Short mmCIF file of C-alpha atoms in Angstrom, two decimals:
data_model
loop_
_atom_site.label_atom_id
_atom_site.label_comp_id
_atom_site.label_asym_id
_atom_site.label_seq_id
_atom_site.Cartn_x
_atom_site.Cartn_y
_atom_site.Cartn_z
CA MET L 13 -3.59 -12.05 38.68
CA ARG L 14 -5.59 -8.51 38.23
CA LEU L 15 -5.55 -6.26 35.50
CA ASN L 16 -4.14 -3.65 37.46
CA GLY L 17 -0.93 -5.26 38.05
CA GLU L 18 -1.56 -6.22 41.73
CA ILE L 19 -0.92 -9.82 42.27
CA SER L 20 -2.20 -12.42 45.04
CA TYR L 21 -0.20 -15.26 46.49
CA VAL L 22 -0.70 -17.54 49.49
CA ARG L 23 2.57 -17.15 52.08
CA ASP L 24 2.44 -21.00 53.17
CA GLU L 25 0.43 -24.00 51.32
CA GLU L 26 -0.32 -25.12 54.55
CA GLU L 27 -1.92 -22.01 56.05
CA ASN L 28 -5.72 -21.90 57.19
CA GLU L 29 -8.15 -21.24 54.24
CA ASN L 30 -9.49 -18.33 56.55
CA ASP L 31 -6.14 -16.55 56.63
CA SER L 32 -5.54 -13.33 54.78
CA VAL L 33 -3.90 -13.65 51.63
CA ALA L 34 -1.13 -10.63 51.21
CA LEU L 35 -1.41 -8.27 48.15
CA ILE L 36 1.76 -6.99 46.53
CA SER L 37 1.56 -4.05 44.06
CA LEU L 38 4.42 -4.55 41.60
CA PRO L 39 5.32 -1.59 38.69
CA PRO L 40 4.52 -2.75 35.18
CA PRO L 41 7.58 -4.15 33.51
CA PRO L 42 9.88 -1.77 31.54
CA LEU L 43 8.70 -1.42 28.29
CA GLN L 44 11.00 -3.61 25.94
CA LYS L 45 12.06 -1.29 22.59
CA LEU L 46 11.98 -1.98 19.48
CA VAL L 47 14.62 -0.34 16.76
CA VAL L 48 13.20 0.84 13.33
CA GLY L 49 15.91 1.41 11.22
CA TYR L 50 14.93 3.46 7.92
CA ALA L 51 16.18 4.17 4.41
CA LEU L 52 13.87 6.28 2.71
CA THR L 53 14.47 9.45 0.28
CA SER L 54 14.39 12.96 2.14
CA LYS L 55 10.95 13.48 0.68
CA LYS L 56 9.51 10.65 2.67
CA VAL L 57 11.43 11.50 5.58
CA ASN L 58 9.65 14.57 5.45
CA SER L 59 6.26 12.89 4.99
CA PHE L 60 6.83 9.89 6.83
CA LEU L 61 8.24 10.99 10.38
CA GLN L 62 6.11 13.47 11.61
CA PRO L 63 6.49 14.57 15.26
CA LYS L 64 3.07 13.07 15.80
CA LEU L 65 4.19 9.82 14.81
CA GLU L 66 7.41 9.64 16.55
CA GLY L 67 5.59 11.15 19.70
CA LEU L 68 3.33 7.92 19.42
CA ALA L 69 5.64 5.16 18.86
CA LYS L 70 7.97 6.37 21.63
CA LYS L 71 5.00 5.65 24.21
CA LYS L 72 5.18 2.38 22.70
CA GLY L 73 8.69 1.98 22.51
CA ILE L 74 9.22 2.08 18.81
CA VAL L 75 12.42 4.23 18.00
CA PHE L 76 13.41 5.23 14.54
CA VAL L 77 16.82 5.64 13.64
CA ALA L 78 18.01 6.58 10.14
CA ILE L 79 20.30 4.56 8.17
CA ASP L 80 23.80 5.95 7.07
CA LEU L 81 24.07 5.21 3.31
CA SER L 82 27.56 6.31 3.58
CA GLN L 83 28.39 3.86 5.65
CA PRO L 84 28.17 -0.25 5.71
CA LEU L 85 24.74 -1.54 7.22
CA VAL L 86 26.33 -4.45 8.44
CA ASP L 87 28.18 -2.14 11.07
CA GLN L 88 24.87 -0.41 11.86
CA GLY L 89 22.16 -1.06 14.09
CA PRO L 90 21.46 -3.68 15.82
CA PHE L 91 17.71 -3.10 13.96
CA ASP L 92 14.57 -5.29 14.91
CA ILE L 93 13.00 -4.05 11.52
CA VAL L 94 14.06 -2.25 8.58
CA LEU L 95 12.27 -0.06 6.64
CA HIS L 96 12.90 1.28 3.29
CA LYS L 97 11.67 2.69 -0.09
CA LEU L 98 15.14 2.99 -2.31
CA THR L 99 15.26 2.13 -5.71
CA GLY L 100 18.87 0.89 -7.37
CA LYS L 101 20.78 -2.19 -7.79
CA GLU L 102 23.04 -1.13 -5.60
CA TRP L 103 20.82 -0.73 -2.47
CA GLN L 104 18.95 -4.17 -3.18
CA GLN L 105 22.39 -6.04 -2.73
CA ILE L 106 23.31 -4.26 0.26
CA LEU L 107 20.07 -5.32 1.67
CA GLN L 108 19.67 -8.22 0.59
CA ASP L 109 23.41 -9.05 1.59
CA TYR L 110 22.71 -7.95 5.35
CA TRP L 111 19.26 -10.23 5.30
CA GLU L 112 21.54 -12.84 4.55
CA LYS L 113 23.59 -12.07 7.46
CA HIS L 114 20.76 -11.20 9.48
CA PRO L 115 17.81 -13.31 9.08
CA GLU L 116 16.39 -12.32 12.54
CA VAL L 117 15.62 -8.93 11.52
CA THR L 118 12.20 -8.33 9.79
CA VAL L 119 12.72 -5.79 6.30
CA LEU L 120 9.77 -4.21 4.92
CA ASP L 121 9.66 -5.35 2.58
CA PRO L 122 11.99 -7.78 0.41
CA PRO L 123 13.69 -5.68 -2.33
CA ALA L 124 12.71 -8.68 -5.07
CA ALA L 125 9.02 -8.14 -4.29
CA ILE L 126 9.07 -4.45 -4.67
CA GLN L 127 10.99 -4.48 -7.78
CA HIS L 128 8.09 -6.22 -8.94
CA LEU L 129 5.73 -3.00 -8.77
CA TYR L 130 8.19 -0.59 -10.49
CA ASN L 131 7.09 -2.06 -13.92
CA ARG L 132 3.68 -1.95 -15.03
CA GLN L 133 3.78 -4.81 -17.54
CA SER L 134 4.32 -7.40 -14.32
CA MET L 135 2.52 -4.80 -11.57
CA LEU L 136 -1.05 -6.24 -12.50
CA GLN L 137 -0.11 -9.83 -13.30
CA ASP L 138 -0.91 -11.31 -10.51
CA VAL L 139 -4.32 -9.76 -10.14
CA ALA L 140 -5.04 -11.00 -13.93
CA ASN L 141 -3.80 -14.49 -13.00
CA LEU L 142 -5.86 -14.42 -9.88
CA ASN L 143 -9.34 -13.80 -11.74
CA LEU L 144 -11.41 -13.47 -8.37
CA SER L 145 -14.59 -13.74 -8.45
CA ASP L 146 -17.19 -14.34 -5.86
CA CYS L 147 -21.20 -13.90 -4.88
CA TYR L 148 -19.29 -9.94 -3.61
CA GLY L 149 -18.20 -9.16 -6.85
CA LYS L 150 -15.94 -9.48 -9.82
CA VAL L 151 -11.82 -8.45 -9.72
CA GLY L 152 -9.93 -8.13 -12.63
CA THR L 153 -7.73 -5.83 -14.80
CA PRO L 154 -8.55 -3.73 -17.80
CA ARG L 155 -7.39 -4.98 -20.98
CA GLN L 156 -3.43 -3.83 -21.77
CA LEU L 157 -0.96 -3.58 -23.71
CA VAL L 158 3.12 -2.74 -23.48
CA ILE L 159 4.73 -0.43 -26.05
CA THR L 160 8.62 -0.58 -25.56
CA LYS L 161 9.45 1.41 -28.91
CA ASP L 162 8.73 2.97 -32.04
CA PRO L 163 5.27 4.88 -31.43
CA SER L 164 4.61 4.75 -35.19
CA SER L 165 3.74 1.29 -34.52
CA ILE L 166 1.18 1.92 -32.01
CA PRO L 167 -2.19 2.02 -34.06
CA ASP L 168 -1.37 -1.05 -35.77
CA ALA L 169 -0.46 -2.99 -32.56
CA VAL L 170 -3.77 -1.54 -30.94
CA SER L 171 -5.64 -2.95 -33.73
CA LYS L 172 -4.14 -6.48 -33.76
CA ALA L 173 -4.71 -6.90 -29.69
CA GLY L 174 -8.24 -5.58 -30.18
CA LEU L 175 -8.48 -2.84 -27.84
CA THR L 176 -10.87 -0.43 -27.81
CA LEU L 177 -10.71 3.19 -27.54
CA PRO L 178 -10.14 5.60 -25.54
CA LEU L 179 -6.89 4.37 -24.25
CA VAL L 180 -4.95 5.04 -21.01
CA ALA L 181 -1.11 5.13 -21.44
CA LYS L 182 0.98 5.49 -18.39
CA PRO L 183 4.68 5.15 -18.49
CA LEU L 184 6.06 1.28 -18.03
CA VAL L 185 8.53 2.38 -15.26
CA VAL L 186 7.27 3.42 -11.80
CA ASP L 187 10.15 4.98 -10.57
CA GLY L 188 8.89 7.65 -7.66
CA SER L 189 8.65 10.40 -10.13
CA ALA L 190 6.06 12.66 -10.81
CA LYS L 191 6.17 11.84 -14.44
CA SER L 192 5.88 8.27 -13.34
CA HIS L 193 2.22 8.31 -12.58
CA GLU L 194 1.23 11.04 -15.55
CA LEU L 195 -1.64 9.87 -17.32
CA SER L 196 -2.58 10.34 -21.23
CA LEU L 197 -5.93 9.70 -22.74
CA ALA L 198 -5.80 8.66 -26.18
CA TYR L 199 -8.95 9.28 -28.23
CA ASP L 200 -8.65 8.22 -31.71
CA GLU L 201 -6.30 5.34 -33.48
CA PHE L 202 -4.14 8.69 -35.53
CA SER L 203 -2.91 10.51 -32.34
CA LEU L 204 -1.53 6.75 -30.61
CA SER L 205 1.56 7.67 -32.62
CA LYS L 206 2.18 10.64 -30.67
CA LEU L 207 3.00 9.02 -27.56
CA ASP L 208 6.04 8.07 -25.90
CA PRO L 209 7.15 4.47 -25.17
CA PRO L 210 8.15 2.55 -23.33
CA LEU L 211 4.33 2.75 -21.78
CA VAL L 212 1.39 0.54 -21.31
CA LEU L 213 -1.69 0.98 -22.90
CA GLN L 214 -4.96 0.10 -20.98
CA GLU L 215 -8.81 0.01 -22.14
CA PHE L 216 -10.48 3.04 -20.38
CA VAL L 217 -13.35 1.90 -18.24
CA ASN L 218 -15.98 4.29 -17.55
CA HIS L 219 -16.33 4.51 -13.48
CA GLY L 220 -18.48 7.61 -12.42
CA GLY L 221 -15.08 9.56 -11.86
CA VAL L 222 -14.33 8.08 -8.74
CA LEU L 223 -11.40 5.48 -7.71
CA PHE L 224 -11.17 3.70 -4.50
CA LYS L 225 -7.69 3.93 -2.95
CA VAL L 226 -7.17 0.41 -0.91
CA TYR L 227 -4.42 0.73 1.57
CA ILE L 228 -3.05 -2.42 3.22
CA VAL L 229 -0.74 -2.84 5.95
CA GLY L 230 -0.52 -6.58 6.89
CA GLU L 231 -3.89 -7.56 7.65
CA ALA L 232 -5.23 -3.95 8.10
CA ILE L 233 -7.13 -2.66 5.58
CA LYS L 234 -8.44 1.14 4.91
CA VAL L 235 -10.58 2.60 2.03
CA VAL L 236 -11.02 6.19 0.70
CA ARG L 237 -12.18 7.78 -2.47
CA ARG L 238 -10.45 9.72 -4.78
CA PHE L 239 -11.64 11.68 -7.64
CA SER L 240 -10.45 10.03 -10.98
CA LEU L 241 -10.39 10.85 -14.72
CA PRO L 242 -14.10 11.33 -15.82
CA ASP L 243 -16.60 9.12 -18.15
CA VAL L 244 -16.00 9.35 -21.84
CA SER L 245 -19.13 8.93 -23.61
CA LYS L 246 -19.89 7.82 -26.84
CA ARG L 247 -20.35 11.45 -28.11
CA GLU L 248 -17.41 12.42 -26.99
CA LEU L 249 -15.46 9.72 -28.14
CA LEU L 250 -16.90 10.89 -31.91
CA ASN L 251 -15.96 14.82 -31.17
CA ASN L 252 -12.89 14.32 -29.87
CA THR L 253 -9.33 13.81 -31.27
CA GLY L 254 -5.60 13.64 -30.08
CA VAL L 255 -4.09 13.16 -26.71
CA PHE L 256 -5.05 14.63 -23.72
CA ARG L 257 -2.34 14.90 -20.66
CA PHE L 258 -3.33 14.66 -17.25
CA PRO L 259 -1.07 15.38 -13.74
CA ARG L 260 -1.34 12.42 -11.33
CA VAL L 261 -5.25 12.32 -10.65
CA SER L 262 -5.31 10.42 -7.30
CA CYS L 263 -3.80 13.07 -5.18
CA ALA L 264 -4.67 13.33 -1.84
CA ALA L 265 -6.02 16.56 -2.41
CA ALA L 266 -8.53 15.13 -4.93
CA SER L 267 -10.62 13.38 -2.08
CA ALA L 268 -13.84 12.34 -2.62
CA ASP L 269 -14.41 11.35 0.63
CA ASP L 270 -16.95 14.27 1.53
CA ALA L 271 -17.98 14.84 -2.04
CA GLU L 272 -21.79 14.66 -2.64
CA LEU L 273 -22.26 11.45 -5.09
CA ASP L 274 -24.44 8.86 -6.60
CA PRO L 275 -24.54 6.90 -3.84
CA SER L 276 -24.11 4.38 -6.62
CA ILE L 277 -20.41 5.18 -7.55
CA ALA L 278 -19.81 6.38 -3.79
CA GLU L 279 -20.19 2.91 -2.15
CA LEU L 280 -17.45 1.25 -1.24
CA PRO L 281 -16.50 -2.45 -2.51
CA PRO L 282 -17.64 -4.97 -0.35
CA ARG L 283 -15.34 -5.56 2.60
CA PRO L 284 -15.29 -9.49 2.12
CA LEU L 285 -14.14 -8.98 -1.45
CA LEU L 286 -11.18 -6.41 -0.61
CA GLU L 287 -9.95 -8.36 2.37
CA LYS L 288 -9.47 -11.53 0.00
CA LEU L 289 -8.17 -9.94 -2.36
CA ALA L 290 -5.91 -8.40 -0.24
CA ARG L 291 -4.74 -11.55 1.29
CA GLU L 292 -3.90 -13.12 -1.95
CA LEU L 293 -1.97 -10.28 -3.09
CA ARG L 294 -0.21 -10.25 -0.06
CA LEU L 295 0.61 -13.93 -0.64
CA ARG L 296 1.30 -13.47 -4.37
CA LEU L 297 3.28 -10.45 -4.11
CA GLY L 298 5.22 -10.84 -0.86
CA LEU L 299 4.54 -7.42 0.36
CA ARG L 300 3.01 -6.10 3.55
CA LEU L 301 2.79 -2.56 2.55
CA PHE L 302 1.29 -1.06 -0.20
CA ASN L 303 -2.05 -0.07 -1.90
CA ILE L 304 -4.11 -0.86 -4.71
CA ASP L 305 -6.37 1.67 -6.82
CA ILE L 306 -9.61 0.10 -7.86
CA ILE L 307 -12.44 1.25 -10.03
CA ARG L 308 -15.83 -0.08 -10.29
CA GLU L 309 -17.46 -0.22 -13.82
CA HIS L 310 -20.21 2.59 -13.89
CA GLY L 311 -23.46 0.89 -14.52
CA THR L 312 -22.25 -2.42 -12.45
CA ARG L 313 -22.46 -2.56 -8.82
CA ASP L 314 -20.15 -5.76 -8.66
CA ARG L 315 -17.55 -5.28 -11.35
CA PHE L 316 -14.25 -4.05 -10.27
CA TYR L 317 -10.41 -3.47 -12.16
CA VAL L 318 -7.34 -2.88 -10.02
CA ILE L 319 -5.74 -0.58 -12.54
CA ASP L 320 -2.41 0.29 -10.19
CA ILE L 321 -0.61 -1.14 -7.10
CA ASN L 322 1.89 1.00 -5.25
CA TYR L 323 4.45 -0.04 -2.77
CA PHE L 324 4.93 2.33 0.63
CA PRO L 325 2.56 5.06 -0.54
CA GLY L 326 2.89 8.18 0.89
CA LYS L 327 -0.18 10.16 1.76
CA TRP L 328 -1.13 7.78 4.96
CA SER L 329 -2.35 8.98 7.97
CA LEU L 330 -1.64 6.91 11.30
CA LEU L 331 -3.52 7.79 14.36
CA PHE L 332 -3.30 4.76 16.84
CA ILE L 333 -0.71 1.83 17.07
CA GLN L 334 -1.56 -1.08 19.06
CA TYR L 335 0.71 -3.93 20.21
CA SER L 336 0.22 -6.94 22.27
CA HIS L 337 3.93 -7.84 22.74
CA PRO L 338 6.40 -5.67 21.06
CA PHE L 339 8.41 -8.97 20.13
CA LYS L 340 5.72 -11.13 18.96
CA LEU L 341 3.33 -9.01 17.06
CA MET L 342 2.31 -5.61 16.54
CA LYS L 343 -1.16 -4.33 15.19
CA CYS L 344 -1.64 -1.04 13.85
CA SER L 345 -5.04 0.46 13.24
CA LEU L 346 -5.23 2.81 10.50
CA TYR L 347 -7.61 5.79 10.02
CA LEU L 348 -6.83 8.19 7.11
CA LEU L 349 -7.67 11.69 7.34
CA SER L 350 -9.85 13.35 4.09
CA HIS L 351 -7.49 16.72 4.30
CA SER L 352 -4.53 16.17 6.42
CA PHE L 353 -2.00 13.23 6.58
CA LEU L 354 0.90 12.14 8.73
CA SER L 355 2.19 9.10 7.43
CA ILE L 356 2.14 5.42 8.08
CA MET L 357 3.65 2.85 10.34
CA CYS L 358 3.55 -0.73 9.59
CA GLN L 359 1.87 -4.15 10.78
CA PHE L 360 4.77 -6.91 10.66
CA ILE L 361 5.21 -9.96 12.32
CA SER L 362 8.34 -11.20 13.87
CA SER L 363 10.33 -13.68 16.21
CA PHE L 364 12.62 -12.59 18.48
#
């Protein structure tokens, strides 16, 4: 068989070997359609379904169909994949019931697994339990403390836990709102009582003001740099008091990929270490579509901390989709741009 679609065949097994071989040019097989039903917020739809993405997907036989939330999900479709990012117990139950009736459908990702990332108390537990360390470096999590109520008790709780100031305060619940990604930096013990529970307190680790966002789509990995909170010197810690509030610091506008940085700060984490971390977290979290925020402790080369994990992050760019068989394996090659973003498509394995 030739790669250009021409097929050679022998008309009769008993024909002389010197006889000519007939060639028939066959048209390529029709592209089998893959239907992706999506249930996303309007904001997510606007950032995700860009014309370039839809056009590229259409060429590959991928069709996006909006799921009508006012109608029973079982009456819609049929879908090959359900891609979603909605919160709420009602939607989780709807999707779970649908999946039980249609186990052949690929759901990205299971609602129960996603729920694990909506709480910062449980979000990093799998990383802490992993305690990854090999010849390429060590990956852990900052020490942290969960405060659910009574701000006046925070200083005493921090003292008992042995946490070191300054502390980063993050909302306990991640609900997709801008507020859930806001940070506060508390410099002194007395200011801790001004915080607003429920929250998570993390020890601040100096990291050169740069964090690495590791995007994971199935087995595909892409890393980009983002500006982060600046380092805090001992002098600043002694001279500063109070709580300083910051908006979301690792957004796309804060790209550090083209900035002139100290090579020791800008150097990306070792690829083998990231691949091992991503593989382990995919298994432990049960997710295939997420990103990890990682920092490197300033002054070290191989000491890394995971400080956040997000499901189906929005600021991704898909420039190329390739799949070897539409109903066996889809591979996505992701290339993220520094200043312009489209969205993402997923890597998944489905059997039909």
